[in-house]
Short mmCIF file of C-alpha atoms and ligand atoms in Angstrom, two decimals:
data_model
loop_
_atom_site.label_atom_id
_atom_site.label_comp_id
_atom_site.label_asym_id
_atom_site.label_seq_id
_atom_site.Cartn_x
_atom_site.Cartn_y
_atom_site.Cartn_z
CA UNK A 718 120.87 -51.34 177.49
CA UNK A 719 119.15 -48.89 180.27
CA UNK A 720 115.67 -50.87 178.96
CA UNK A 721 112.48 -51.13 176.42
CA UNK A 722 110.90 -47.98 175.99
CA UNK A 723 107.37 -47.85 173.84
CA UNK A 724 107.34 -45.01 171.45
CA UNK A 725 103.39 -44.59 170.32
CA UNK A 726 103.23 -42.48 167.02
CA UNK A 727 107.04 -43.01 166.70
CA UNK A 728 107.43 -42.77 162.70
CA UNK A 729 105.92 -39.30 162.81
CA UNK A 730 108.02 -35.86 162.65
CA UNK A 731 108.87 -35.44 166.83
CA UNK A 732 108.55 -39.41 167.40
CA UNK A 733 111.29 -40.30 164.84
CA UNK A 734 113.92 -37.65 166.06
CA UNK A 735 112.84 -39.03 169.89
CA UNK A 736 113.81 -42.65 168.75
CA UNK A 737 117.04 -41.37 167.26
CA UNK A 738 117.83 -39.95 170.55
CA UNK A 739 116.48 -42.80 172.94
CA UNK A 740 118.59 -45.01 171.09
CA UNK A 741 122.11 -42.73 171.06
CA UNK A 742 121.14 -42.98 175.43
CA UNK A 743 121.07 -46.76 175.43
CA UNK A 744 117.36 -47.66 175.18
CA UNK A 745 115.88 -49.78 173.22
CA UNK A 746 112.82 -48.61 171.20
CA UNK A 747 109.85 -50.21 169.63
CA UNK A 748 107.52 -48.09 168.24
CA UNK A 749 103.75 -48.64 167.57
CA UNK A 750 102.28 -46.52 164.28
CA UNK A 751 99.17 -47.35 162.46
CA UNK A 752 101.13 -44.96 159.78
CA UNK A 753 97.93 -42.61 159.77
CA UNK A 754 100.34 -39.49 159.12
CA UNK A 755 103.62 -41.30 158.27
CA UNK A 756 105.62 -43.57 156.39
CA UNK A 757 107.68 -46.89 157.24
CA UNK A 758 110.64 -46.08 155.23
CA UNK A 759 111.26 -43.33 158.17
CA UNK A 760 112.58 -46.77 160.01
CA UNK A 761 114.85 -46.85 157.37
CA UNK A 762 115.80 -43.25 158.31
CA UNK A 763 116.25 -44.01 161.99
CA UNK A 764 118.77 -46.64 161.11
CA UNK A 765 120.76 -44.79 158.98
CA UNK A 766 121.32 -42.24 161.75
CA UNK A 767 122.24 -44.46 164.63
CA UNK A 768 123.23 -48.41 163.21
CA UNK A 769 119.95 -49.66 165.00
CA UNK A 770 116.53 -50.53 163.39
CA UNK A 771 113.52 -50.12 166.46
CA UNK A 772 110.86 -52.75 166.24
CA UNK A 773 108.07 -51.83 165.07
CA UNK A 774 104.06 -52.68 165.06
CA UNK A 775 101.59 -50.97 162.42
CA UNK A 776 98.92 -51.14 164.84
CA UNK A 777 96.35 -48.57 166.02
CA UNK A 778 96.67 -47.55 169.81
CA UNK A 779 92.90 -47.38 170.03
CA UNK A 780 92.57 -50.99 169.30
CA UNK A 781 93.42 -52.43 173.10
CA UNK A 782 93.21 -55.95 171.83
CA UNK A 783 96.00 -54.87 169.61
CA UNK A 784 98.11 -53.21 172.04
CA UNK A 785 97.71 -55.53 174.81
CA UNK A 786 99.01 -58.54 172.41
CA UNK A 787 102.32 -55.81 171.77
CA UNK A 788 102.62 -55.72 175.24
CA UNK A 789 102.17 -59.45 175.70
CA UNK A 790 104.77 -59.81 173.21
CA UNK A 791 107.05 -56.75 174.14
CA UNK A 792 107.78 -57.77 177.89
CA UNK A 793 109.46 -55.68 180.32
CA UNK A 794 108.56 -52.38 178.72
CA UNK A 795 109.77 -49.57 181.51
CA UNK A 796 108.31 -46.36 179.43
CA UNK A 797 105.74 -45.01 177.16
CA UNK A 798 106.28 -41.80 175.10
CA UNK A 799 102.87 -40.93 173.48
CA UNK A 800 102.92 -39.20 170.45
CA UNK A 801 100.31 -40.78 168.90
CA UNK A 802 97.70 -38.36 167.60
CA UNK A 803 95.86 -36.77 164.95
CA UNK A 804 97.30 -32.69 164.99
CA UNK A 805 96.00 -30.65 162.39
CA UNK A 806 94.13 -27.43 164.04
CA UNK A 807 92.00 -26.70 160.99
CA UNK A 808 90.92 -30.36 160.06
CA UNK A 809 90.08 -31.03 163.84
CA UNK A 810 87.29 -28.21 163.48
CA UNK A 811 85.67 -30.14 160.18
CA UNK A 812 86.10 -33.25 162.12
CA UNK A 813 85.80 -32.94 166.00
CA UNK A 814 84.77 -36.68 166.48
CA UNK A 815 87.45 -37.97 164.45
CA UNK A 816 90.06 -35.57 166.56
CA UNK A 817 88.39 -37.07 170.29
CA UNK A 818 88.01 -40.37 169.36
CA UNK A 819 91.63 -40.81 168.08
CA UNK A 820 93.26 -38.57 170.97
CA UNK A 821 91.54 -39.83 173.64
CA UNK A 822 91.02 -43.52 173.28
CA UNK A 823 95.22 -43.69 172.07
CA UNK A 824 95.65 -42.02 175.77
CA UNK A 825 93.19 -43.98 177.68
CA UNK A 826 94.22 -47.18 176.08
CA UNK A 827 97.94 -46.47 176.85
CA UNK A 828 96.85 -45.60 180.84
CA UNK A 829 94.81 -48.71 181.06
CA UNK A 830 97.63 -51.22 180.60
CA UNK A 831 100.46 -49.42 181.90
CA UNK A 832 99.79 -51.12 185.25
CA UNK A 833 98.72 -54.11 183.81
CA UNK A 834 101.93 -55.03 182.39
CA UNK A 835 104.32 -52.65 184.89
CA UNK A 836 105.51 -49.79 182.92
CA UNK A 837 106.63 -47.26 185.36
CA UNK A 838 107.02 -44.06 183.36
CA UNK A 839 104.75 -41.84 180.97
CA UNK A 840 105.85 -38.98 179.06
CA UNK A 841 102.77 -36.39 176.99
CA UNK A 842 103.58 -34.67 174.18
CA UNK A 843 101.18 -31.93 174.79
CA UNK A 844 101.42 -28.49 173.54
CA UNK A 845 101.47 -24.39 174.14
CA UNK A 846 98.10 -24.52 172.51
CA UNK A 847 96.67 -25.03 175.76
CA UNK A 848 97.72 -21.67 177.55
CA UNK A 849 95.46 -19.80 174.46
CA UNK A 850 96.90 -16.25 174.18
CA UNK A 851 98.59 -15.16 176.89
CA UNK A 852 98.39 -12.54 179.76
CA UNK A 853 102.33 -11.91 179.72
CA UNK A 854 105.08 -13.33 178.17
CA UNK A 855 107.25 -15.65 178.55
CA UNK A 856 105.14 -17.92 179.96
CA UNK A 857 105.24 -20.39 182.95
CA UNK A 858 103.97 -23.42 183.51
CA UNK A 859 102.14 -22.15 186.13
CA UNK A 860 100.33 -19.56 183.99
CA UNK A 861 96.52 -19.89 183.86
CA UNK A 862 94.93 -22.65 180.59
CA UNK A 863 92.30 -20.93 178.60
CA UNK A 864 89.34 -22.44 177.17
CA UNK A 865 90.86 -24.46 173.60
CA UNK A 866 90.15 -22.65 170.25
CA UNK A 867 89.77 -26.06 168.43
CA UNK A 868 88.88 -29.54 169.36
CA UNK A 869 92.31 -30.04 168.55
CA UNK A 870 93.36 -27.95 171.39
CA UNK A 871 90.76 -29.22 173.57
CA UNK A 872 92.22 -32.84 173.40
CA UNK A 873 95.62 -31.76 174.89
CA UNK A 874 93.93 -29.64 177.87
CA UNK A 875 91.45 -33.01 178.04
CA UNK A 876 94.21 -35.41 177.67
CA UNK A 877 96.58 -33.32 180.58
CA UNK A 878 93.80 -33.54 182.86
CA UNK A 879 92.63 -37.38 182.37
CA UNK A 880 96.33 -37.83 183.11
CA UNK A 881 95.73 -35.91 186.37
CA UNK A 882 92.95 -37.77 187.71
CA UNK A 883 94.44 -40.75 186.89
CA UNK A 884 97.34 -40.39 188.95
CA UNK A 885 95.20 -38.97 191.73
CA UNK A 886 92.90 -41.98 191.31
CA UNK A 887 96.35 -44.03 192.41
CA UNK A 888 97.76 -45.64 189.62
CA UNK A 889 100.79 -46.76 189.77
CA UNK A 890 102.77 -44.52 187.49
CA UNK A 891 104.67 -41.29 186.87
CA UNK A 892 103.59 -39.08 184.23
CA UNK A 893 105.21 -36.07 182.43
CA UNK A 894 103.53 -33.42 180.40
CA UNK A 895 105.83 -31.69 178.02
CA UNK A 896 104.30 -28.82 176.16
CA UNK A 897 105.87 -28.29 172.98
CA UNK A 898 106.13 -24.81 171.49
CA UNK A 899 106.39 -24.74 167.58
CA UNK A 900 108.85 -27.39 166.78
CA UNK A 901 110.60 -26.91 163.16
CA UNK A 902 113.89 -28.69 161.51
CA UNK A 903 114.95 -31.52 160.63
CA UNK A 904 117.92 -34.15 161.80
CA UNK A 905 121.07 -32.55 160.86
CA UNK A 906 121.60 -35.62 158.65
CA UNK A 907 118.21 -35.21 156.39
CA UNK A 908 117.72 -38.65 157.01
CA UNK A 909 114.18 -37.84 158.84
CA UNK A 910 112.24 -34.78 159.17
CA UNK A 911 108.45 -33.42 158.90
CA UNK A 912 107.06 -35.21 156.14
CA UNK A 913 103.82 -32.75 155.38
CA UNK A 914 100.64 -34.20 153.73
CA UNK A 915 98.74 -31.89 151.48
CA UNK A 916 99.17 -28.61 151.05
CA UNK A 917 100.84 -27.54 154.83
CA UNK A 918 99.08 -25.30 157.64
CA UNK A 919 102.39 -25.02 159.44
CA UNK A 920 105.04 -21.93 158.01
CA UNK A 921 107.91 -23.90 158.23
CA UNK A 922 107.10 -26.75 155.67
CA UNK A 923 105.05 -23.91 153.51
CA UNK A 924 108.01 -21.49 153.65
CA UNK A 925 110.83 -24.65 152.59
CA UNK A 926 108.18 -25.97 149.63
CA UNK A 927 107.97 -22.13 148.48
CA UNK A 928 111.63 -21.92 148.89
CA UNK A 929 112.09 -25.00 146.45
CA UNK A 930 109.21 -23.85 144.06
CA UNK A 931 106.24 -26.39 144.89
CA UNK A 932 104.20 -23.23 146.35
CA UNK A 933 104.17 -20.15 144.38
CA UNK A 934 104.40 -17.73 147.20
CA UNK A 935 104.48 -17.64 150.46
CA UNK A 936 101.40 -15.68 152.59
CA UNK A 937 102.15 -14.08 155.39
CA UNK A 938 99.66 -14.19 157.65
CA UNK A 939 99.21 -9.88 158.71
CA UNK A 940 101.52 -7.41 159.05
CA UNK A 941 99.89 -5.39 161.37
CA UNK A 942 99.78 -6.88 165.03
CA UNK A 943 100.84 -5.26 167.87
CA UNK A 944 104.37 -6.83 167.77
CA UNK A 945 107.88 -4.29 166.45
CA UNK A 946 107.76 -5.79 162.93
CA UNK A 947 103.44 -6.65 162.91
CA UNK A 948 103.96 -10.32 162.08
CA UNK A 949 103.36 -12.83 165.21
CA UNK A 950 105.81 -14.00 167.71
CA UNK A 951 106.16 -17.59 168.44
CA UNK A 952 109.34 -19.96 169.94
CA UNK A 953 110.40 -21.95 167.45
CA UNK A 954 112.02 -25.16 169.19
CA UNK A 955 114.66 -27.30 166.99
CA UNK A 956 113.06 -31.03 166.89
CA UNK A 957 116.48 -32.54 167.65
CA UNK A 958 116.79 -30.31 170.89
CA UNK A 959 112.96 -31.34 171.42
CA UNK A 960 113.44 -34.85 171.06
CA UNK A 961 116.49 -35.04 173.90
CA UNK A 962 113.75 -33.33 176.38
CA UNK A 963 111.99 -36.64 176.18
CA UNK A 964 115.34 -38.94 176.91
CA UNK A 965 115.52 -36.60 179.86
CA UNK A 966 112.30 -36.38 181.45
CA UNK A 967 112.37 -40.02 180.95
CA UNK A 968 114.84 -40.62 182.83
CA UNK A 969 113.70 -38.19 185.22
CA UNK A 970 110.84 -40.89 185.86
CA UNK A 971 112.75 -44.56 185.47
CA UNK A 972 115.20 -42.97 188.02
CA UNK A 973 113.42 -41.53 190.28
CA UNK A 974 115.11 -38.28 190.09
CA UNK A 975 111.65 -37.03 191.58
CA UNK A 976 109.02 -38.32 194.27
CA UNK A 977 107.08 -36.11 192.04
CA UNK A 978 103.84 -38.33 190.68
CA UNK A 979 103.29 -35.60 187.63
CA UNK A 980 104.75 -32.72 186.47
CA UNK A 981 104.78 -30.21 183.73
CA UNK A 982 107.54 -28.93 181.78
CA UNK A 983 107.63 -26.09 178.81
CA UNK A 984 109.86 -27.33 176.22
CA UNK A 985 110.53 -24.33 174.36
CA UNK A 986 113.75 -21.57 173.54
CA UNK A 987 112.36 -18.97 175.79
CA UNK A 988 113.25 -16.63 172.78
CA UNK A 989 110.12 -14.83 170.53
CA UNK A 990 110.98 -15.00 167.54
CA UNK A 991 108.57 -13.51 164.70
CA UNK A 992 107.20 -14.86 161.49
CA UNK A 993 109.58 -12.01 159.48
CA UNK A 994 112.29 -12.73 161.49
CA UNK A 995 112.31 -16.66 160.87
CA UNK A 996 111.60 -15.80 157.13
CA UNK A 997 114.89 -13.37 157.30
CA UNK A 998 116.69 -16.27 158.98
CA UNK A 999 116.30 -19.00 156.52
CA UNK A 1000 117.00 -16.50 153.66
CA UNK A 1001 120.29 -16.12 155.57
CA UNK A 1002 121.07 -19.54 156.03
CA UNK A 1003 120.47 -20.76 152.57
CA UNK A 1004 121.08 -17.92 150.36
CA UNK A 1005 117.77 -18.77 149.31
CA UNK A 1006 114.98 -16.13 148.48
CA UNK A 1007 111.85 -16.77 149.50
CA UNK A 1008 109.00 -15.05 147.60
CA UNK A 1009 106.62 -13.54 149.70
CA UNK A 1010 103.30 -11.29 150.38
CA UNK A 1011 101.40 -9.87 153.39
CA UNK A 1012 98.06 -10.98 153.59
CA UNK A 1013 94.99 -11.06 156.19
CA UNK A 1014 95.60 -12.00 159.66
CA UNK A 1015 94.57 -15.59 159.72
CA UNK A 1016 91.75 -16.60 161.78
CA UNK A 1017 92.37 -18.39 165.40
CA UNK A 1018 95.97 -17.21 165.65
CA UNK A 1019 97.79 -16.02 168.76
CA UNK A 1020 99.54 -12.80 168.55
CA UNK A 1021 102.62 -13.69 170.18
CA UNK A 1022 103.39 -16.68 172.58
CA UNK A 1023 107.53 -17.76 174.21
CA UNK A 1024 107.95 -19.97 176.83
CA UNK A 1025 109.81 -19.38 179.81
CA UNK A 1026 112.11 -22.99 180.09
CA UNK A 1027 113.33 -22.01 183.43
CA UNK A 1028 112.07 -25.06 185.08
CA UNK A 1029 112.92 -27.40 181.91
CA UNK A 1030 116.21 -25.50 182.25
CA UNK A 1031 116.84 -26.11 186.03
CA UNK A 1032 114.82 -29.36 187.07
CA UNK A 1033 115.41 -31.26 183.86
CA UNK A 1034 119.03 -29.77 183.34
CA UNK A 1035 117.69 -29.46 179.27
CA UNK A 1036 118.41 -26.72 177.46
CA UNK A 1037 117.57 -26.07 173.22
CA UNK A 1038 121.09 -25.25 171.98
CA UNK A 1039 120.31 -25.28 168.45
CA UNK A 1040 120.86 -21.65 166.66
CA UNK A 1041 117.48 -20.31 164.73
CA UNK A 1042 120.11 -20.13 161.37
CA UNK A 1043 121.37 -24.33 161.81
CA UNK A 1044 117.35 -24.92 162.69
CA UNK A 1045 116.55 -23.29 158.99
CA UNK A 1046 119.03 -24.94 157.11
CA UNK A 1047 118.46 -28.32 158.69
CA UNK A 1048 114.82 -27.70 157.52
CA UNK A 1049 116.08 -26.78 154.09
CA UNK A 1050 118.42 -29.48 153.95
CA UNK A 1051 115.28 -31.99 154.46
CA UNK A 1052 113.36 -29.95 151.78
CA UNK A 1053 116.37 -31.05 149.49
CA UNK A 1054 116.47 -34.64 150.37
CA UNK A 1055 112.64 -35.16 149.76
CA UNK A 1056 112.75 -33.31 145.84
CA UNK A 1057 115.81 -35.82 145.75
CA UNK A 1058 113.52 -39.12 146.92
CA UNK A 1059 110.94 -37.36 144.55
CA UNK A 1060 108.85 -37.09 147.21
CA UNK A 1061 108.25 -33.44 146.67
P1 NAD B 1506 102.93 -36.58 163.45
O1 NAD B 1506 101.60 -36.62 162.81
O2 NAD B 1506 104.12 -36.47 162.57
O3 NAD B 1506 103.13 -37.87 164.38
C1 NAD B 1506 102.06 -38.51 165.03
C2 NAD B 1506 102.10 -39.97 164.66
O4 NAD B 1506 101.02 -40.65 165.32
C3 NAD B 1506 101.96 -40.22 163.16
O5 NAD B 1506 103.03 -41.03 162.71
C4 NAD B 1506 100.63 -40.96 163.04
O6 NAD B 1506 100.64 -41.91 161.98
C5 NAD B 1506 100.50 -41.61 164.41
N1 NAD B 1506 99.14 -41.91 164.84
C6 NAD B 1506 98.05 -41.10 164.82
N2 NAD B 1506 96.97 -41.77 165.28
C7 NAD B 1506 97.40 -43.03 165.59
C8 NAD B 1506 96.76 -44.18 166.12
N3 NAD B 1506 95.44 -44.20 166.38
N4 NAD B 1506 97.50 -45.29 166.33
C9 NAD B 1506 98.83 -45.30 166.05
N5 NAD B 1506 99.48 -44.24 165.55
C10 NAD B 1506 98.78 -43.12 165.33
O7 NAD B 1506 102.92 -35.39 164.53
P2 NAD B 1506 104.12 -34.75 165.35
O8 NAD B 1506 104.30 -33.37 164.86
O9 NAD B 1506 105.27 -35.67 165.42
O10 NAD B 1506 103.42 -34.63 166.77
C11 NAD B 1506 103.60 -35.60 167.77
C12 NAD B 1506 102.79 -35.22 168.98
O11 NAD B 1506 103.18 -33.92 169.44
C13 NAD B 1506 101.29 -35.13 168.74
O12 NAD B 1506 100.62 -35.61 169.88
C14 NAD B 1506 101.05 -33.65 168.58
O13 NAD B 1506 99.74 -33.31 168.92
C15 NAD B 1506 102.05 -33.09 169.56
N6 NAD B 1506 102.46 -31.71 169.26
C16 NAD B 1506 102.93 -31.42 168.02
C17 NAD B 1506 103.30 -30.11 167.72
C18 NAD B 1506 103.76 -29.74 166.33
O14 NAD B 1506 103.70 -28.57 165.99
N7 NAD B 1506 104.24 -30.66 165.54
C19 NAD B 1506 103.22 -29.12 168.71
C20 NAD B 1506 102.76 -29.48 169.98
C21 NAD B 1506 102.37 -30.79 170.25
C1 WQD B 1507 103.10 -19.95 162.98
C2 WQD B 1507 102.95 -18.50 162.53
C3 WQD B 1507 100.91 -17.99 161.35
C4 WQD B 1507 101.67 -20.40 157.82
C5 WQD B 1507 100.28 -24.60 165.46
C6 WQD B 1507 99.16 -25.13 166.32
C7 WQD B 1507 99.66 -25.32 167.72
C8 WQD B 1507 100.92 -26.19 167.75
C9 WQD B 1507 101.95 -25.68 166.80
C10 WQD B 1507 100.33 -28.48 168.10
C11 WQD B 1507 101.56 -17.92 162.73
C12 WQD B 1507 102.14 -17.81 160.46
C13 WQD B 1507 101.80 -19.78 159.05
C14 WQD B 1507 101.72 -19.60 156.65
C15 WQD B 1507 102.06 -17.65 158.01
N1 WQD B 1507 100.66 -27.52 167.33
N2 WQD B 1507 101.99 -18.43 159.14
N3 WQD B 1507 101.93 -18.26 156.79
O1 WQD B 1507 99.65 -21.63 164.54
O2 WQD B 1507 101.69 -21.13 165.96
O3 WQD B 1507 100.72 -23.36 165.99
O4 WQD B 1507 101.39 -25.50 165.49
O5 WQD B 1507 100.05 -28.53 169.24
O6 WQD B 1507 98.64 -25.92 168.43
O7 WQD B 1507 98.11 -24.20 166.30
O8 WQD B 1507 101.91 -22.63 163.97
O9 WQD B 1507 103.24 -22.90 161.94
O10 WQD B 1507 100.72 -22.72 161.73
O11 WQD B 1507 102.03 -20.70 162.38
O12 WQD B 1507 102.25 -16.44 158.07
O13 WQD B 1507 101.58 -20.09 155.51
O14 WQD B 1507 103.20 -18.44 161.12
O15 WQD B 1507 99.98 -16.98 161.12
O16 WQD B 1507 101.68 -16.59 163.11
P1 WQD B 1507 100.90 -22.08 165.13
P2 WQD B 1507 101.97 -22.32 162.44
#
């Protein structure tokens, strides 16, 4: 066993395939979920996959008298992964205090008692959302943060910079910030995947519920940007490939791979690919048609966004391998298993 890593928010869509792939390294995982956008059976899930069942608390990271008894209990945890968050773009305008309270007390809970109990390494999920739209594309790391279009957005850019000043305040810990691009699929075994609540703001769940006849249609969000086809670009990132960026950086930290206190990494293809090309794609790799109209540009959205991995690619030696096509039908594949469950 390389050691007890904390997974915070780890029965959600990116913290499930993360445990999956912490435990395939060696680690052992227990994960802390007060279930707020996610179900226990996806333990069940996580087992299936790799022979192990993770601890795991229901317990709400912004209670500290809660997590300091888990890490009372849980001794010698070396590493955090923080997941833990509320996400939804739209809802977090309705409900700004909801979105800061939850964000930020999970991440200032988690940075208070790191030292307190030793854990060396911390790894961010936080997100392209906080370079806005950008200048040129792909992006760097490097590239200029413009001012967040939600509260949503605002709690990553917040949450990267508490980070900061935490580690410049002298705490004794090494911190990672991955931003995530748009992660889609499912495990290749459709044992876990994105389980979406209500009716879904994201295209891939929307386009795989249309696909299987819960939605009628599916809208696409205008035609007519300034991109070859006029739908938006984005880099769509496999969740499996996502989830082995955090075994890496991990590592990274636990082995001091880097006298490095903090550092940022884009976790993304480094391939735009649009909103008509991802809906060609999955009616390629299913055979499946997808009915479909153009409507309105939707409010808020980026035109087009990659990421340039370079520095994922070169100081993290990660690389997302999986093919746009195998991404789709993974994230069909999970469509299927949850009409099977009768889940939807
Ligand atoms: P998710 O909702 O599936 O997972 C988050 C998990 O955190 C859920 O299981 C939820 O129950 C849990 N949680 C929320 N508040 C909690 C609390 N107070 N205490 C304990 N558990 C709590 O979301 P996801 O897509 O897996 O995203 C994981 C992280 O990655 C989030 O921080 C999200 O903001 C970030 N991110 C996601 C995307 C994306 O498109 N999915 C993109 C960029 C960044
Ligand atoms: C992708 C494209 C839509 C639904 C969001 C968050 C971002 C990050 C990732 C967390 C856009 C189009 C969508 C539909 C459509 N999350 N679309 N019809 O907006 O790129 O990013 O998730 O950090 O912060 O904002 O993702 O999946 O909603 O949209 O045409 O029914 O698909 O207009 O161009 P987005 P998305």
């Amino acid at each position: 066993m390389k050691g007890k890593i904390l997974v915070a928010g780890g029965t959600g869509f990116i913290g499930s395939h993360t445990t999956v792939e912490l435990q395939n390294a060696g680690y052992e995982v227990v994960i802390v979920d007060n279930l707020s956008n996610s179900n226990a059976d996806v333990i069940n899930g996580i087992e299936h996959i790799t022979g192990v069942r993770p601890t795991f608390y229901n317990a709400d990271c912004t209670d500290i008298d809660a997590m300091r008894s888990l890490f009372e209990r849980e001794q010698g945890i070396r590493g955090i992964i923080d997941f833990a968050a509320s996400k939804a773009v739209g809802e977090s305008v309705q409900k700004p205090i909801l979105y800061y309270r939850n964000n930020l007390n999970i991440l200032l809970n988690l940075l208070d008692l790191m030292p307190e109990f030793g854990v060396k390494g911390f790894v961010f999920s936080s997100s392209c959302t906080v370079y806005g739209e950008p200048d040129h594309n792909p992006i760097t790391e490097d590239a200029p943060t413009k001012k967040a279009t939600s509260p949503y957005g605002a709690t990553k850019q917040v949450s990267e910079d508490i980070i900061a000043d935490v580690i410049r305040s002298g705490s004794p810990i090494k911190a990672i910030l991955l931003r995530y691009f748009n992660p889609i699929g499912a495990h290749p075994t459709a044992e876990i995947g994105e389980l979406p609540n209500g009716v879904p703001a994201n295209l891939v769940p929307y386009l795989t519920q249309t696909a299987i006849g819960v939605r009628k249609e599916l809208s696409v969000f205008g035609n007519d940007y300034p991109t070859p086809d006029g739908t938006c670009i984005r880099d769509f990132i496999n969740v499996v490939d996502l989830a082995k960026a955090h075994v890496v950086a991990l590592e990274r930290m636990l082995e001091d791979k880097s006298d490095k206190p903090l550092e940022v990494f884009n976790i993304g293809t480094g391939n735009g690919v649009s909103v008509q090309q991802l809906l060609d794609a999955f009616e390629r790799a299913t055979g499946v048609s997808v009915p479909h109209k153009y409507v309105e540009r939707r409010q808020g959205d980026i035109v087009q966004i990659w990421a340039d991995p370079k520095r994922a690619n070169e100081v993290l030696g990660w690389k997302a391998e999986a093919t746009l096509d195998d991404t789709m039908l993974s994230a069909w594949k999970w469509q299927l298993k949850l009409r099977e469950r009768g889940i939807m």
